[in-house]
XYZ file of C-alpha atoms in Angstrom:
712
model
C 19.850 2.932 -17.682
C 22.787 1.635 -19.674
C 22.067 -2.013 -20.557
C 21.083 -3.120 -24.059
C 20.151 -6.706 -24.904
C 20.942 -8.178 -28.324
C 19.119 -11.395 -29.120
C 20.163 -13.368 -32.206
C 20.276 -17.046 -33.121
C 23.493 -18.922 -32.314
C 24.001 -19.917 -35.947
C 23.349 -16.490 -37.495
C 24.983 -16.058 -40.919
C 27.971 -13.767 -41.319
C 26.033 -11.042 -43.144
C 24.007 -10.602 -39.927
C 26.873 -11.031 -37.453
C 29.170 -8.351 -38.880
C 26.667 -5.411 -38.726
C 25.771 -6.377 -35.134
C 29.464 -6.490 -34.141
C 29.969 -3.076 -35.709
C 26.958 -1.659 -33.841
C 28.151 -3.272 -30.581
C 31.424 -1.353 -30.819
C 29.615 1.968 -31.265
C 27.248 1.328 -28.338
C 30.105 0.247 -26.051
C 32.053 3.400 -26.928
C 28.984 5.447 -25.931
C 28.996 3.804 -22.500
C 26.307 1.161 -22.906
C 26.661 -2.358 -21.491
C 25.765 -4.817 -24.258
C 24.481 -8.228 -23.150
C 23.748 -11.253 -25.362
C 21.068 -13.511 -23.805
C 21.443 -17.233 -24.559
C 17.790 -17.621 -25.527
C 14.411 -15.921 -25.620
C 13.667 -17.199 -22.091
C 16.979 -15.823 -20.883
C 16.157 -12.440 -22.444
C 12.737 -12.315 -20.760
C 14.282 -13.206 -17.399
C 16.872 -10.454 -17.790
C 14.161 -7.904 -18.580
C 12.103 -9.050 -15.595
C 15.008 -9.033 -13.143
C 17.099 -6.131 -14.417
C 15.113 -2.866 -14.482
C 18.131 -1.084 -16.007
C 17.596 -2.767 -19.376
C 17.008 0.198 -21.687
C 16.375 -1.510 -25.023
C 16.209 -4.868 -26.787
C 17.649 -5.512 -30.230
C 16.623 -8.768 -31.870
C 16.500 -10.649 -35.134
C 12.977 -10.242 -36.474
C 13.418 -13.241 -38.782
C 13.988 -15.585 -35.814
C 11.812 -14.104 -33.058
C 9.214 -11.798 -34.589
C 6.049 -10.462 -33.028
C 5.721 -13.234 -30.427
C 8.799 -11.933 -28.589
C 7.440 -8.368 -28.724
C 4.181 -9.448 -27.088
C 5.975 -11.288 -24.276
C 8.243 -8.312 -23.603
C 5.219 -5.993 -23.659
C 3.580 -8.085 -20.931
C 6.566 -7.231 -18.749
C 7.097 -3.625 -19.852
C 5.053 -2.226 -22.707
C 7.174 0.937 -22.886
C 10.561 -0.747 -23.363
C 12.086 0.211 -26.767
C 12.340 -2.731 -29.161
C 14.459 -2.738 -32.321
C 13.933 -5.488 -34.862
C 16.704 -6.250 -37.370
C 15.465 -7.813 -40.564
C 16.908 -9.098 -43.794
C 16.047 -6.690 -46.619
C 14.148 -9.520 -48.341
C 11.964 -10.201 -45.271
C 8.280 -9.362 -45.612
C 7.057 -7.465 -42.516
C 3.429 -8.403 -42.117
C 2.587 -6.162 -39.162
C -0.871 -4.716 -38.572
C -1.529 -1.211 -37.287
C -2.563 -2.654 -33.932
C 0.735 -4.480 -33.610
C 2.631 -1.322 -34.529
C 1.322 0.259 -31.307
C 4.234 -1.519 -29.638
C 7.346 0.591 -28.987
C 8.940 -1.085 -32.005
C 11.319 0.083 -34.739
C 12.983 -1.768 -37.610
C 16.439 -1.768 -39.210
C 18.004 -3.783 -41.990
C 21.342 -5.554 -41.722
C 23.905 -3.281 -43.438
C 27.543 -2.568 -42.803
C 28.809 1.000 -42.362
C 25.471 2.230 -41.019
C 26.074 1.589 -37.334
C 26.536 5.284 -36.462
C 23.161 6.214 -37.948
C 21.437 3.210 -36.419
C 22.910 4.021 -33.005
C 21.582 7.584 -33.164
C 18.058 6.213 -33.573
C 18.535 3.651 -30.788
C 19.987 6.271 -28.424
C 17.125 8.657 -29.183
C 14.637 5.864 -28.472
C 16.275 5.112 -25.116
C 16.286 8.796 -24.136
C 12.626 9.100 -25.115
C 11.868 5.973 -23.049
C 13.541 7.404 -19.948
C 11.785 10.731 -20.488
C 8.458 8.901 -20.810
C 8.752 6.830 -17.620
C 10.041 9.610 -15.345
C 7.008 11.474 -13.922
C 6.621 15.276 -14.146
C 7.799 16.605 -10.774
C 10.751 14.231 -10.606
C 11.709 15.224 -14.138
C 11.593 18.916 -13.197
C 13.649 18.243 -10.066
C 16.291 16.353 -12.057
C 16.433 19.185 -14.574
C 16.834 21.748 -11.793
C 19.688 19.807 -10.195
C 21.437 19.483 -13.572
C 21.189 23.261 -14.104
C 23.590 23.755 -11.150
C 22.245 27.193 -10.194
C 23.823 29.409 -7.547
C 21.232 30.169 -4.884
C 21.084 32.757 -2.111
C 18.108 31.253 -0.294
C 17.232 28.335 1.936
C 18.163 25.616 2.800
C 21.361 26.869 4.360
C 23.550 23.989 3.254
C 23.170 25.317 -0.351
C 23.322 22.082 -2.293
C 25.626 20.501 0.273
C 28.445 23.044 0.001
C 28.088 24.062 3.654
C 28.703 20.472 4.793
C 31.990 20.419 2.869
C 33.344 23.227 5.073
C 33.292 21.012 8.164
C 35.078 17.710 8.944
C 31.953 16.042 10.319
C 29.860 17.688 7.607
C 32.145 16.169 4.976
C 31.655 12.710 6.481
C 27.889 13.268 6.343
C 28.063 14.527 2.730
C 30.165 11.583 1.592
C 27.750 9.107 3.172
C 24.743 10.352 1.187
C 26.338 11.646 -2.005
C 25.871 14.971 -3.817
C 22.442 14.586 -5.457
C 20.625 14.211 -2.129
C 21.770 17.710 -1.181
C 21.393 19.272 -4.601
C 17.771 18.069 -4.713
C 17.014 19.474 -1.245
C 15.809 22.860 -2.441
C 13.740 25.802 -1.323
C 10.130 26.612 -2.179
C 11.614 29.718 -3.788
C 12.279 27.798 -7.025
C 9.439 28.862 -9.384
C 10.248 26.184 -11.973
C 9.309 23.490 -9.438
C 5.959 25.030 -8.491
C 4.498 24.790 -4.991
C 3.215 21.840 -2.963
C 1.073 24.222 -0.883
C -0.517 25.935 -3.895
C -0.540 22.708 -5.936
C 0.972 24.583 -8.857
C 3.482 23.769 -11.582
C 5.185 20.344 -11.490
C 3.649 19.678 -8.046
C 0.180 19.979 -9.545
C 1.193 17.798 -12.487
C 2.532 15.195 -10.055
C -0.743 15.063 -8.108
C -2.778 14.835 -11.320
C -0.486 12.017 -12.464
C -0.915 10.169 -9.138
C -4.706 10.571 -9.203
C -4.837 8.932 -12.622
C -2.613 6.040 -11.509
C -4.665 5.407 -8.354
C -8.120 5.787 -9.937
C -8.935 8.894 -7.868
C -10.718 12.137 -8.704
C -7.953 14.060 -6.930
C -4.809 13.123 -5.041
C -2.584 15.032 -2.617
C 1.041 14.351 -1.695
C 1.678 14.462 2.067
C 5.268 14.686 3.343
C 4.679 13.832 7.004
C 3.096 10.406 6.827
C -0.449 9.096 6.982
C -0.711 10.316 10.575
C -0.808 13.799 9.072
C -2.932 12.717 6.099
C -5.592 11.376 8.493
C -5.724 14.664 10.368
C -5.970 16.681 7.148
C -9.004 14.685 6.011
C -10.630 14.724 9.456
C -10.177 18.461 9.991
C -11.894 19.135 6.663
C -14.692 16.555 6.869
C -15.622 16.983 10.559
C -16.276 20.620 11.597
C -16.369 21.561 15.268
C -19.551 20.435 16.988
C -20.208 17.564 14.590
C -20.466 13.866 15.389
C -18.061 11.420 13.789
C -17.923 7.619 13.583
C -14.513 6.134 14.295
C -13.212 2.592 13.973
C -12.230 1.512 17.477
C -9.220 -0.157 15.831
C -8.111 3.277 14.626
C -4.530 4.447 14.434
C -3.562 6.820 17.230
C -3.397 9.712 14.734
C -7.200 9.621 14.624
C -7.319 9.804 18.410
C -5.087 12.855 18.108
C -7.553 14.294 15.587
C -10.352 13.896 18.148
C -8.160 15.542 20.791
C -7.466 18.509 18.481
C -10.958 18.995 17.091
C -14.126 19.599 19.137
C -16.150 16.656 17.830
C -18.283 13.988 19.475
C -17.154 10.459 18.610
C -19.237 7.327 18.421
C -17.447 4.105 17.688
C -17.605 1.185 15.301
C -17.157 -1.925 17.427
C -14.781 -4.395 15.717
C -13.976 -7.949 16.767
C -10.895 -9.815 18.037
C -10.031 -13.473 17.927
C -8.200 -15.509 20.540
C -4.845 -14.864 18.851
C -5.343 -11.145 19.446
C -5.660 -10.554 15.707
C -7.667 -7.447 14.904
C -10.919 -8.392 13.231
C -13.318 -6.368 11.177
C -16.356 -4.283 11.999
C -19.537 -6.408 11.689
C -21.987 -5.455 8.957
C -24.625 -4.477 11.516
C -22.421 -1.597 12.733
C -22.870 0.168 9.385
C -26.683 0.143 9.432
C -28.930 3.091 10.298
C -30.590 1.179 13.141
C -27.350 0.547 15.055
C -26.019 4.050 14.390
C -29.261 5.530 15.749
C -28.842 3.436 18.909
C -25.299 4.747 19.394
C -26.460 8.332 18.907
C -29.207 7.845 21.517
C -26.637 6.526 24.024
C -24.137 9.376 23.475
C -24.724 12.866 24.925
C -24.787 15.675 22.342
C -24.451 13.212 19.450
C -26.185 13.873 16.122
C -26.146 12.047 12.824
C -22.455 11.747 11.825
C -20.996 13.736 8.954
C -17.789 11.724 8.757
C -16.799 8.084 9.276
C -13.373 6.447 9.263
C -12.682 2.735 8.785
C -9.285 1.039 8.943
C -8.890 -0.931 5.694
C -6.945 -3.123 5.786
C -6.591 -3.985 9.432
C -3.055 -4.282 10.769
C -3.225 -8.045 10.209
C -4.314 -7.803 6.575
C -8.104 -8.084 6.616
C -9.828 -6.153 3.843
C -13.501 -5.164 3.702
C -16.052 -5.433 0.940
C -15.754 -1.665 0.504
C -18.372 -1.467 -2.244
C -20.985 -2.721 0.223
C -19.840 -0.258 2.899
C -19.884 2.702 0.501
C -23.447 1.924 -0.556
C -24.732 1.069 2.943
C -23.152 3.608 5.283
C -25.269 6.789 5.254
C -22.478 9.297 5.820
C -21.392 11.990 3.372
C -17.651 11.842 4.084
C -16.296 8.278 4.167
C -12.624 7.792 4.988
C -10.700 4.536 4.559
C -7.432 4.608 6.479
C -5.475 2.381 4.096
C -1.983 3.080 5.382
C -0.979 -0.562 4.956
C -2.338 -1.231 1.453
C -1.188 1.386 -1.086
C -0.910 -1.366 -3.718
C -4.533 -2.511 -3.988
C -5.274 -0.696 -7.264
C -2.698 -2.809 -9.078
C -4.010 -6.368 -8.869
C -7.486 -7.566 -9.904
C -7.930 -9.682 -6.764
C -8.339 -6.466 -4.726
C -11.219 -5.144 -6.842
C -14.089 -3.992 -4.613
C -11.910 -4.152 -1.492
C -10.372 -0.660 -1.317
C -11.557 2.922 -1.174
C -10.767 4.066 -4.726
C -12.225 0.903 -6.242
C -15.225 1.328 -8.518
C -17.078 4.475 -9.456
C -18.026 7.622 -7.563
C -20.937 7.123 -5.131
C -23.634 9.800 -5.708
C -23.943 12.213 -2.772
C -20.861 10.842 -0.990
C -17.162 11.618 -0.911
C -14.702 8.766 -0.360
C -11.196 9.418 0.948
C -8.332 6.963 1.069
C -5.132 7.741 2.965
C -2.120 5.585 2.141
C 1.396 5.274 3.530
C 3.300 5.150 0.265
C 6.498 4.399 2.170
C 5.137 1.326 3.950
C 4.607 -1.166 1.133
C 5.523 0.745 -2.015
C 8.944 2.185 -2.812
C 9.129 5.685 -1.311
C 11.028 7.550 1.379
C 9.802 7.421 4.970
C 6.975 9.911 5.655
C 5.781 9.720 2.033
C 1.988 9.475 2.030
C -0.987 10.198 -0.214
C -4.587 11.322 0.124
C -6.908 10.109 -2.632
C -10.401 11.544 -3.087
C -13.244 10.116 -5.146
C -16.067 12.629 -5.424
C -16.393 16.414 -5.365
C -15.034 18.616 -2.574
C -14.305 22.319 -2.183
C -10.580 22.128 -2.913
C -9.824 25.660 -1.711
C -11.234 24.802 1.732
C -9.667 21.352 1.703
C -6.323 22.972 0.968
C -6.654 25.153 4.078
C -6.835 21.949 6.109
C -3.914 20.599 4.076
C -1.791 23.669 4.847
C -2.631 23.546 8.567
C -0.653 20.324 8.818
C 1.959 20.691 6.072
C 5.333 22.373 6.337
C 5.968 25.451 4.223
C 9.369 23.856 3.536
C 8.520 20.361 2.299
C 11.317 17.891 1.579
C 11.324 17.640 -2.201
C 13.038 14.264 -2.095
C 9.975 12.860 -0.316
C 7.695 14.492 -2.901
C 9.673 12.980 -5.768
C 9.790 9.535 -4.136
C 5.984 9.593 -3.746
C 5.552 10.393 -7.413
C 8.115 7.760 -8.461
C 6.332 5.159 -6.314
C 3.195 5.871 -8.376
C 5.148 5.766 -11.640
C 6.589 2.370 -10.700
C 3.062 0.957 -10.463
C 1.924 2.141 -13.905
C 1.262 -0.370 -16.634
C 2.449 -3.944 -16.961
C 5.695 -3.371 -15.073
C 3.759 -2.282 -11.966
C 1.314 -5.156 -12.274
C 4.242 -7.583 -12.375
C 5.713 -6.082 -9.186
C 2.546 -6.890 -7.259
C 2.133 -10.281 -8.915
C 5.676 -11.194 -7.863
C 5.018 -10.006 -4.327
C 1.884 -12.153 -4.082
C 3.711 -15.126 -5.596
C 6.551 -14.898 -3.052
C 4.056 -14.699 -0.194
C 2.150 -17.732 -1.502
C 5.366 -19.734 -1.903
C 6.423 -18.859 1.636
C 3.040 -19.920 3.011
C 3.271 -23.239 1.170
C 6.808 -23.853 2.414
C 5.717 -23.345 6.038
C 2.874 -25.824 5.530
C 5.230 -28.293 3.848
C 7.782 -28.073 6.659
C 5.008 -28.451 9.211
C 3.974 -31.718 7.530
C 7.503 -33.080 7.086
C 9.113 -31.976 10.356
C 9.133 -34.280 13.353
C 7.499 -32.851 16.450
C 6.273 -29.288 16.317
C 6.704 -26.578 13.709
C 5.230 -23.173 12.982
C 1.893 -22.750 11.225
C 0.289 -20.039 9.079
C -2.984 -18.239 9.734
C -4.895 -18.894 6.525
C -7.636 -21.105 5.051
C -6.996 -24.842 5.018
C -6.825 -24.772 1.216
C -5.232 -21.957 -0.761
C -5.163 -22.066 -4.528
C -3.851 -19.312 -6.772
C -3.515 -15.615 -5.937
C -6.683 -14.439 -4.223
C -7.992 -12.540 -1.213
C -9.446 -15.344 0.885
C -12.919 -14.750 2.354
C -13.542 -15.263 6.059
C -16.585 -17.528 6.036
C -18.888 -18.044 9.040
C -18.592 -21.829 8.590
C -14.766 -21.875 8.675
C -12.846 -22.418 11.895
C -9.352 -21.351 10.804
C -9.874 -17.624 11.402
C -11.127 -17.921 14.995
C -13.688 -15.103 14.828
C -17.150 -15.546 16.320
C -20.353 -14.746 14.399
C -18.538 -13.339 11.383
C -20.525 -12.029 8.402
C -20.402 -13.651 4.974
C -18.997 -11.736 1.979
C -17.586 -9.049 4.230
C -13.927 -9.667 5.165
C -11.009 -11.019 3.118
C -7.434 -11.956 4.011
C -4.696 -10.288 1.954
C -2.131 -12.982 1.002
C 0.754 -10.471 1.210
C 0.255 -10.132 4.995
C 1.616 -13.409 6.393
C 0.832 -14.269 10.021
C 2.995 -17.123 11.337
C 1.602 -18.977 14.371
C 3.747 -20.339 17.185
C 2.720 -23.405 19.237
C 0.584 -22.932 22.318
C -2.891 -21.949 21.196
C -5.489 -24.006 19.355
C -7.591 -22.658 16.484
C -10.539 -22.722 18.890
C -8.718 -20.234 21.125
C -7.733 -22.425 24.060
C -4.230 -22.436 25.516
C -2.497 -25.806 25.310
C -0.379 -27.409 28.032
C 2.853 -26.195 26.452
C 3.620 -23.335 24.135
C 6.185 -20.922 22.708
C 5.159 -17.274 23.093
C 5.878 -15.383 19.879
C 7.884 -12.688 21.659
C 10.691 -15.227 22.197
C 10.796 -16.104 18.492
C 10.702 -12.400 17.606
C 13.779 -11.725 19.760
C 15.588 -14.659 18.146
C 14.800 -13.371 14.653
C 15.973 -9.886 15.607
C 19.303 -11.306 16.790
C 19.619 -12.883 13.331
C 18.916 -9.677 11.413
C 15.195 -10.203 10.743
C 12.752 -7.584 12.006
C 9.146 -8.682 12.593
C 6.391 -6.189 11.730
C 4.158 -7.134 14.680
C 4.409 -9.644 17.484
C 1.266 -10.974 19.151
C 0.991 -13.495 21.982
C 1.352 -16.499 19.658
C 1.678 -14.944 16.203
C 4.178 -13.003 14.116
C 3.251 -10.721 11.205
C 5.493 -10.486 8.127
C 4.838 -8.106 5.217
C 5.777 -9.410 1.783
C 6.206 -6.039 0.125
C 7.599 -5.524 -3.375
C 11.078 -5.182 -1.812
C 11.069 -8.778 -0.523
C 13.014 -11.129 -2.785
C 13.536 -14.879 -2.743
C 16.753 -14.681 -0.705
C 15.048 -12.752 2.109
C 12.163 -15.216 2.147
C 14.558 -18.178 2.283
C 16.537 -16.563 5.103
C 13.344 -16.218 7.148
C 12.460 -19.870 6.547
C 15.974 -21.003 7.441
C 16.046 -18.912 10.624
C 12.688 -20.313 11.764
C 14.023 -23.864 11.298
C 17.196 -22.914 13.182
C 15.069 -21.646 16.057
C 13.272 -24.991 16.186
C 16.586 -26.838 16.237
C 17.950 -24.735 19.096
C 14.670 -24.953 20.998
C 14.507 -28.740 20.685
C 18.111 -28.963 21.962
C 17.022 -26.763 24.886
C 20.001 -24.449 24.547
C 20.716 -21.817 27.164
C 19.134 -18.393 26.796
C 22.608 -16.855 26.579
C 23.182 -18.896 23.398
C 19.727 -18.567 21.842
C 19.011 -14.935 22.762
C 22.357 -13.180 23.341
C 20.881 -9.661 23.245
C 18.341 -10.531 25.941
C 21.059 -12.186 28.029
C 23.426 -9.195 27.710
C 20.706 -6.872 29.014
C 19.898 -9.076 32.027
C 22.843 -11.493 32.552
C 22.214 -12.267 36.219
C 18.583 -13.263 35.636
C 19.172 -15.412 32.542
C 22.614 -16.852 33.471
C 21.548 -20.484 33.801
C 18.077 -20.390 32.239
C 17.345 -22.573 29.232
C 15.120 -21.635 26.346
C 12.361 -24.146 27.106
C 12.167 -22.956 30.724
C 11.748 -19.368 29.507
C 9.040 -20.328 27.008
C 7.069 -22.477 29.410
C 7.394 -19.890 32.179
C 5.803 -17.151 30.078
C 3.263 -19.625 28.669
C 2.320 -20.628 32.225
C 1.572 -16.984 33.019
C -0.640 -16.775 29.928
C -2.536 -19.829 31.140
C -2.805 -18.407 34.649
C -4.457 -15.257 33.327
C -6.472 -17.187 30.698
C -5.173 -14.846 28.002
C -7.667 -15.672 25.190
C -10.713 -15.079 27.380
C -9.151 -11.973 28.916
C -8.361 -10.435 25.516
C -11.847 -11.160 24.235
C -13.527 -9.449 27.194
C -11.043 -6.561 27.200
C -12.271 -5.528 23.743
C -15.862 -6.689 24.132
C -17.034 -3.795 26.334
C -15.871 -0.225 25.742
C -15.050 2.070 28.656
C -17.696 4.680 29.440
C -17.283 8.045 27.689
C -17.391 10.746 30.367
C -16.163 13.557 28.117
C -14.913 13.806 24.543
C -11.195 13.407 23.792
C -11.085 17.117 22.942
C -12.577 18.116 26.303
C -10.181 15.808 28.131
C -7.161 17.219 26.334
C -8.215 20.767 27.177
C -8.158 19.728 30.846
C -4.650 18.341 30.323
C -3.490 21.624 28.800
C -4.906 23.483 31.801
C -2.931 21.188 34.141
C -6.107 19.748 35.650
C -4.673 16.236 35.906
C -3.053 13.996 38.470
C -1.274 10.644 38.397
C -2.608 7.402 39.835
C -1.347 3.839 39.705
C -2.853 1.734 36.910
C -4.539 -0.590 39.398
C -6.449 2.442 40.785
C -7.896 3.375 37.384
C -11.491 2.161 37.935
C -13.817 5.179 38.231
C -11.180 7.679 37.057
C -11.518 9.811 33.902
C -8.507 8.952 31.762
C -6.496 11.959 30.512
C -4.411 10.343 27.744
C -4.933 7.433 25.405
C -3.636 4.114 26.720
C -2.275 2.050 23.866
C -0.456 -1.264 24.374
C 1.795 -2.388 21.548
C 0.972 -4.894 20.216
C -1.659 -4.560 18.803
C -0.995 -0.814 18.587
C -4.550 0.544 18.754
C -6.041 2.571 21.622
C -7.481 0.533 24.491
C -8.687 3.505 26.576
C -9.250 6.945 25.036
C -8.971 10.367 26.678
C -12.177 11.180 28.564
C -13.142 7.526 29.118
C -13.784 5.811 32.443
C -13.161 2.156 33.249
C -16.182 0.998 35.222
C -17.037 -2.333 36.820
C -18.666 -3.284 33.523
C -15.421 -2.720 31.620
C -12.945 -3.814 34.301
C -11.677 -6.508 31.904
C -9.792 -3.684 30.147
C -7.859 -3.016 33.350
C -7.286 -6.719 33.974
C -5.725 -7.013 30.521
C -3.365 -4.086 31.192
C -2.338 -5.545 34.540
C -1.644 -8.909 32.914
C 0.691 -7.265 30.379
C 2.526 -5.508 33.206
C 2.769 -8.729 35.235
C 4.569 -10.609 32.446
C 7.191 -7.861 32.279
C 7.739 -8.078 36.034
C 8.430 -11.812 35.944
C 10.658 -11.828 32.865
C 12.970 -8.830 32.236
C 13.066 -7.766 28.614
C 9.484 -8.864 27.938
C 7.792 -5.669 29.045
C 4.915 -4.529 26.844
C 5.283 -1.023 25.447
C 2.190 0.754 26.818
C 1.782 4.304 25.526
C 0.137 6.500 28.140
C 1.369 4.416 31.095
C 4.621 5.424 32.768
C 6.867 2.942 34.554
C 8.042 4.070 37.987
C 11.258 3.226 39.823
C 9.392 0.625 41.882
C 8.284 -1.191 38.708
C 4.654 -0.099 38.995
C 2.925 1.989 36.311
C 1.131 5.300 36.612
C -1.353 6.998 34.295
C -2.733 10.537 34.074
C -6.356 11.114 35.030
C -8.556 14.208 35.172
C -8.804 15.806 38.589
C -12.279 15.467 40.064
């Protein structure tokens, strides 16, 4: 951090200019970049947009306490140095002196002494903002120790003994390898024992995220979910699982001998994952599910996906008070930022106070929408647990050689969200998402013919999580509860033409998969592609230029589509994969061909029924997986699946949640599930390159799909 701002008036008298020029020379010699903002507004913009600003020097006579307050709103820890005339009266109260503020007088020949104080303030600032484990890791790397332990590359030196290793080393740079160290370093503590700087890091994170305790997980929220589940659901117990669960929770049920009963969520015609109705959380409905499930007892553990993939958040305070389960787990992989904006209050697991007699867990993918390395994840706990036993579950799933770079990035992600600077990051993210939404609506109004739309309420005001009201038609969900579900503005779902808000397919349409391929060819990766919708995540890493590029590329797609360009021009990657099929095809023919198939299969009705009735549970996922391990399975074609006990989960992407779980049977009552799978396969047959990725179904040489079932 080597940038210092100096803010003075343009007509400053010479007795002020000369000491500043003298100090500038000393700071420049020490390696600092000195910048002179044109105005107070310019200075504030520089602080907001340049996180490397390490200090601000300003004329107290001209700017005073008002400037300090505005800077504090952006970053209350930033060192401020006010220069004042010796005759100036400093009327500053004790409360105001709580700012990180120091004063100097304008004097010549004192620049060396003044710089020492400024440099000390900057070093103290950096020391203050760097969290404990990261600080210890930096210190270890700077010590440059010789080690005779793992990892074998020994700070990168092994790579430098090989030509290809040298290329690899040069790509990443030295500190990546120097910071990749062994658990044998006592000064860094232990992630498995939660000792030393590791323990300090987790205590630091817990405070930032409003948790009783927090744990750093270095293998993603898939692992975090299994750690929580293994602890909270002992063998033989009954658990309640969101049917929209991530596949890691299905894997938990396959690993652990538990009996699942399921929360039944909703879908709308767009295929957007809805929430679990309020009734599903009541004792009456849970008792009915227990009565219908062999060997089921009252559940000890429940897991709810919050938010859903598409950005729907629950009224978690209501769920925590209503659901009569001791261990309550919110899988919040997609929303690690909710603690840092007031609009999310009451809509996430760690919100509010501890619930007497209950333990609330929240698992978060730090790497998804905060700034951390891939696989960085966190477990937050609110309430009291036996931490020695919990740590046994933690160690079952955690490497004894964790990547310390991931640990540090998790801690830094938390440090970035502390205080006013973190609040501004989320505010900016929300603001960019709102601006993008408004631009889409504006273009839709101004553009001739068709344009894209956004899935949101008809009227959006300032930053807010918008409630899904039973009386509103925009969301497309049937019989939705009031004061229960809210749309996160950061998750932006863009709608393509072809489906009405009421869920009926129109005469013409543009399936979203075509737009997704076009965006990919132009360097834009979509988070999720539905039949007629595209999901974009406006994380803190999205800036105005990226948002504008997305808008521009969407308008360019419209232009090319309206000109009815050839597929080879519009979608070159698709054409290169299948040139003979797409040689003379035009983009409108491709869109209407796929849309016609959707109409033929009546996609909205088919999707609704596919998720309306669950397959019959013949055995638990654990029992089914044991049969798989004992090689008691066989393969059948997908169309022969009715009446068979499924061996693996079947998971079409999108939406990326299990459709059929291990041990379940598709019966005549749930045949709509099979019809939906066959429809997805049929589209891929007609149009190469538009196959749906279906986990658990294996494409054969003849183009048909097989699945594993349990031998009878």
